[in-house]
PDB file of C-alpha atoms in Angstrom:
ATOM      1  CA  TRP A   1     -11.373  30.918   4.133  1.00 64.00           C
ATOM      2  CA  SER A   2     -13.111  32.584   1.169  1.00 61.00           C
ATOM      3  CA  SER A   3      -9.912  32.590  -0.895  1.00 64.00           C
ATOM      4  CA  PHE A   4      -9.265  29.010   0.198  1.00 65.00           C
ATOM      5  CA  PHE A   5     -12.417  27.720  -1.526  1.00 62.00           C
ATOM      6  CA  SER A   6     -12.432  30.021  -4.550  1.00 70.00           C
ATOM      7  CA  ASP A   7     -11.101  29.327  -8.031  1.00 72.00           C
ATOM      8  CA  LEU A   8     -10.213  25.616  -7.908  1.00 70.00           C
ATOM      9  CA  LYS A   9      -9.168  24.376 -11.337  1.00 72.00           C
ATOM     10  CA  PRO A  10      -6.644  21.913 -12.709  1.00 71.00           C
ATOM     11  CA  PRO A  11      -3.312  23.165 -13.966  1.00 70.00           C
ATOM     12  CA  LYS A  12      -3.049  23.952 -17.674  1.00 75.00           C
ATOM     13  CA  LYS A  13       0.273  22.128 -17.886  1.00 73.00           C
ATOM     14  CA  TRP A  14       0.701  18.928 -15.887  1.00 79.00           C
ATOM     15  CA  ASN A  15       4.454  19.206 -15.616  1.00 80.00           C
ATOM     16  CA  LYS A  16       6.637  19.000 -12.558  1.00 82.00           C
ATOM     17  CA  ASP A  17       7.521  22.701 -12.408  1.00 82.00           C
ATOM     18  CA  GLU A  18       3.904  23.911 -12.583  1.00 78.00           C
ATOM     19  CA  ILE A  19       2.697  21.447  -9.943  1.00 80.00           C
ATOM     20  CA  GLU A  20       5.660  22.223  -7.698  1.00 82.00           C
ATOM     21  CA  LYS A  21       5.002  25.979  -7.906  1.00 81.00           C
ATOM     22  CA  ARG A  22       1.336  25.473  -7.014  1.00 80.00           C
ATOM     23  CA  VAL A  23       2.096  23.146  -4.128  1.00 79.00           C
ATOM     24  CA  MET A  24       4.777  25.385  -2.625  1.00 85.00           C
ATOM     25  CA  SER A  25       2.693  28.555  -3.020  1.00 81.00           C
ATOM     26  CA  ASN A  26      -0.473  26.987  -1.623  1.00 80.00           C
ATOM     27  CA  PHE A  27       1.327  25.309   1.259  1.00 84.00           C
ATOM     28  CA  THR A  28       2.905  28.620   2.232  1.00 81.00           C
ATOM     29  CA  ASP A  29      -0.404  30.495   2.014  1.00 79.00           C
ATOM     30  CA  PHE A  30      -2.755  27.914   3.516  1.00 79.00           C
ATOM     31  CA  LYS A  31      -0.748  25.768   5.948  1.00 82.00           C
ATOM     32  CA  THR A  32      -2.992  26.696   8.891  1.00 86.00           C
ATOM     33  CA  ASN A  33      -6.089  25.836   6.843  1.00 84.00           C
ATOM     34  CA  TYR A  34      -4.566  22.468   5.937  1.00 85.00           C
ATOM     35  CA  ALA A  35      -3.763  21.713   9.571  1.00 88.00           C
ATOM     36  CA  LEU A  36      -7.339  22.588  10.574  1.00 88.00           C
ATOM     37  CA  ILE A  37      -8.771  20.364   7.834  1.00 85.00           C
ATOM     38  CA  ILE A  38      -6.634  17.400   8.912  1.00 86.00           C
ATOM     39  CA  VAL A  39      -7.529  17.864  12.586  1.00 89.00           C
ATOM     40  CA  THR A  40     -11.245  18.348  11.801  1.00 88.00           C
ATOM     41  CA  VAL A  41     -11.476  15.235   9.609  1.00 87.00           C
ATOM     42  CA  PHE A  42      -9.616  13.215  12.223  1.00 85.00           C
ATOM     43  CA  LEU A  43     -11.832  14.434  15.082  1.00 87.00           C
ATOM     44  CA  LEU A  44     -15.060  13.873  13.127  1.00 86.00           C
ATOM     45  CA  MET A  45     -14.087  10.316  12.297  1.00 85.00           C
ATOM     46  CA  LEU A  46     -12.755   9.702  15.794  1.00 82.00           C
ATOM     47  CA  PHE A  47     -15.943  10.779  17.550  1.00 83.00           C
ATOM     48  CA  SER A  48     -18.117   8.916  15.065  1.00 84.00           C
ATOM     49  CA  SER A  49     -16.381   5.661  16.048  1.00 85.00           C
ATOM     50  CA  PRO A  50     -16.456   4.972  19.793  1.00 88.00           C
ATOM     51  CA  LEU A  51     -14.374   1.800  19.446  1.00 89.00           C
ATOM     52  CA  LEU A  52     -11.592   3.699  17.682  1.00 87.00           C
ATOM     53  CA  LEU A  53     -11.722   6.345  20.391  1.00 89.00           C
ATOM     54  CA  CYS A  54     -11.448   3.684  23.116  1.00 91.00           C
ATOM     55  CA  CYS A  55      -8.563   1.942  21.357  1.00 91.00           C
ATOM     56  CA  LEU A  56      -6.633   5.171  20.925  1.00 89.00           C
ATOM     57  CA  LEU A  57      -7.238   6.106  24.566  1.00 92.00           C
ATOM     58  CA  LEU A  58      -5.944   2.680  25.649  1.00 93.00           C
ATOM     59  CA  CYS A  59      -2.844   3.112  23.470  1.00 92.00           C
ATOM     60  CA  LEU A  60      -2.298   6.616  24.821  1.00 94.00           C
ATOM     61  CA  GLY A  61      -2.656   5.307  28.380  1.00 95.00           C
ATOM     62  CA  LEU A  62      -0.139   2.541  27.713  1.00 91.00           C
ATOM     63  CA  TRP A  63       2.380   4.964  26.248  1.00 90.00           C
ATOM     64  CA  PHE A  64       1.871   7.448  29.094  1.00 93.00           C
ATOM     65  CA  TYR A  65       2.302   4.778  31.764  1.00 90.00           C
ATOM     66  CA  VAL A  66       5.376   3.140  30.240  1.00 86.00           C
ATOM     67  CA  MET A  67       7.178   6.258  29.026  1.00 86.00           C
ATOM     68  CA  VAL A  68       6.222   8.913  31.623  1.00 86.00           C
ATOM     69  CA  ILE A  69       5.192   7.211  34.846  1.00 85.00           C
ATOM     70  CA  ARG A  70       7.729   4.352  34.629  1.00 81.00           C
ATOM     71  CA  GLN A  71      10.687   6.439  33.489  1.00 83.00           C
ATOM     72  CA  GLY A  72      14.083   4.856  33.115  1.00 79.00           C
ATOM     73  CA  GLU A  73      14.844   1.220  32.551  1.00 83.00           C
ATOM     74  CA  ILE A  74      12.337  -1.524  33.333  1.00 82.00           C
ATOM     75  CA  GLU A  75      13.262  -5.107  34.151  1.00 82.00           C
ATOM     76  CA  ILE A  76      10.879  -7.785  32.860  1.00 81.00           C
ATOM     77  CA  GLN A  77      11.818 -11.440  33.473  1.00 85.00           C
ATOM     78  CA  GLY A  78      15.504 -10.619  33.747  1.00 84.00           C
ATOM     79  CA  GLN A  79      15.547  -8.452  30.623  1.00 84.00           C
ATOM     80  CA  ILE A  80      16.381  -4.783  30.989  1.00 85.00           C
ATOM     81  CA  LEU A  81      14.280  -2.556  28.706  1.00 82.00           C
ATOM     82  CA  ASP A  82      15.637   0.906  27.918  1.00 86.00           C
ATOM     83  CA  ASP A  83      13.532   3.727  26.423  1.00 83.00           C
ATOM     84  CA  THR A  84      14.052   2.514  22.851  1.00 87.00           C
ATOM     85  CA  LYS A  85      12.868  -1.005  23.646  1.00 89.00           C
ATOM     86  CA  LYS A  86       9.954   0.346  25.690  1.00 88.00           C
ATOM     87  CA  ALA A  87       8.856   2.556  22.777  1.00 88.00           C
ATOM     88  CA  GLY A  88       9.172  -0.364  20.363  1.00 90.00           C
ATOM     89  CA  GLY A  89       7.123  -2.598  22.657  1.00 89.00           C
ATOM     90  CA  CYS A  90       4.438   0.064  23.065  1.00 89.00           C
ATOM     91  CA  GLY A  91       4.323   0.504  19.288  1.00 93.00           C
ATOM     92  CA  VAL A  92       3.920  -3.227  18.678  1.00 94.00           C
ATOM     93  CA  ILE A  93       1.216  -3.529  21.342  1.00 93.00           C
ATOM     94  CA  SER A  94      -0.614  -0.469  19.963  1.00 93.00           C
ATOM     95  CA  VAL A  95      -0.623  -1.814  16.403  1.00 93.00           C
ATOM     96  CA  PHE A  96      -1.668  -5.265  17.666  1.00 94.00           C
ATOM     97  CA  LEU A  97      -4.574  -3.744  19.616  1.00 93.00           C
ATOM     98  CA  LEU A  98      -5.710  -1.671  16.626  1.00 91.00           C
ATOM     99  CA  VAL A  99      -5.490  -4.671  14.275  1.00 93.00           C
ATOM    100  CA  LEU A 100      -7.211  -6.981  16.758  1.00 93.00           C
ATOM    101  CA  THR A 101     -10.170  -4.606  17.101  1.00 91.00           C
ATOM    102  CA  GLY A 102     -10.327  -3.857  13.368  1.00 88.00           C
ATOM    103  CA  GLN A 103      -9.539  -0.180  13.826  1.00 87.00           C
ATOM    104  CA  PHE A 104      -6.102  -0.095  12.194  1.00 88.00           C
ATOM    105  CA  LEU A 105      -7.426   0.146   8.633  1.00 89.00           C
ATOM    106  CA  LYS A 106     -10.027   2.697   9.718  1.00 87.00           C
ATOM    107  CA  LEU A 107      -7.293   4.862  11.230  1.00 85.00           C
ATOM    108  CA  LEU A 108      -5.158   4.558   8.092  1.00 89.00           C
ATOM    109  CA  GLY A 109      -8.208   5.425   5.997  1.00 87.00           C
ATOM    110  CA  ILE A 110      -8.922   8.544   8.052  1.00 86.00           C
ATOM    111  CA  ILE A 111      -5.343   9.741   7.758  1.00 87.00           C
ATOM    112  CA  SER A 112      -5.254   8.971   4.026  1.00 90.00           C
ATOM    113  CA  PHE A 113      -8.554  10.769   3.403  1.00 89.00           C
ATOM    114  CA  ALA A 114      -7.403  13.892   5.242  1.00 89.00           C
ATOM    115  CA  PHE A 115      -4.119  14.036   3.339  1.00 88.00           C
ATOM    116  CA  LEU A 116      -5.910  13.325   0.046  1.00 90.00           C
ATOM    117  CA  LEU A 117      -8.160  16.346   0.597  1.00 86.00           C
ATOM    118  CA  VAL A 118      -5.165  18.540   1.353  1.00 85.00           C
ATOM    119  CA  GLY A 119      -3.190  17.130  -1.588  1.00 86.00           C
ATOM    120  CA  LEU A 120      -6.019  17.776  -4.033  1.00 85.00           C
ATOM    121  CA  HIS A 121      -6.328  21.359  -2.852  1.00 83.00           C
ATOM    122  CA  LEU A 122      -2.571  21.846  -3.114  1.00 81.00           C
ATOM    123  CA  VAL A 123      -2.661  20.780  -6.764  1.00 78.00           C
ATOM    124  CA  PHE A 124      -5.970  22.255  -7.937  1.00 78.00           C
ATOM    125  CA  LYS A 125      -5.731  25.726  -6.351  1.00 76.00           C
ATOM    126  CA  PRO A 126      -3.876  28.076  -8.731  1.00 75.00           C
ATOM    127  CA  LYS A 127      -0.896  29.709  -7.098  1.00 67.00           C
ATOM    128  CA  SER A 128      -1.753  33.111  -5.718  1.00 60.00           C
ATOM    129  CA  VAL A 129       1.721  34.673  -6.126  1.00 49.00           C
ATOM    130  CA  GLN A 130       2.735  35.046  -9.763  1.00 45.00           C
TER     131      GLN A 130
END
């Protein structure tokens, strides 16, 4: 982790080749660190918001019930729902629940913040392999 936080500075040339070299080098060297940062930011935000935690648990429960416990096709009011339609319905219900409780934007913000941190490090850390 010491090399991860050391020597952060902007590139001298802001051209595509220089940025691409930095990003590829840093992603190769620090991919585990980036995964840990994303998971840590997500968990910190998740446990600081009980409503978001409850909503995500409800969505997870819905998906588990429909896709694992009720495997195969389901008939609802004469309509046969295959796995694709079940997944689409679960997705719509999950987004509706998150929007209805006001947690959808919070979840998008958490994900965006985590990827912004990783993206900034990818660009501002000089490549370690010359």
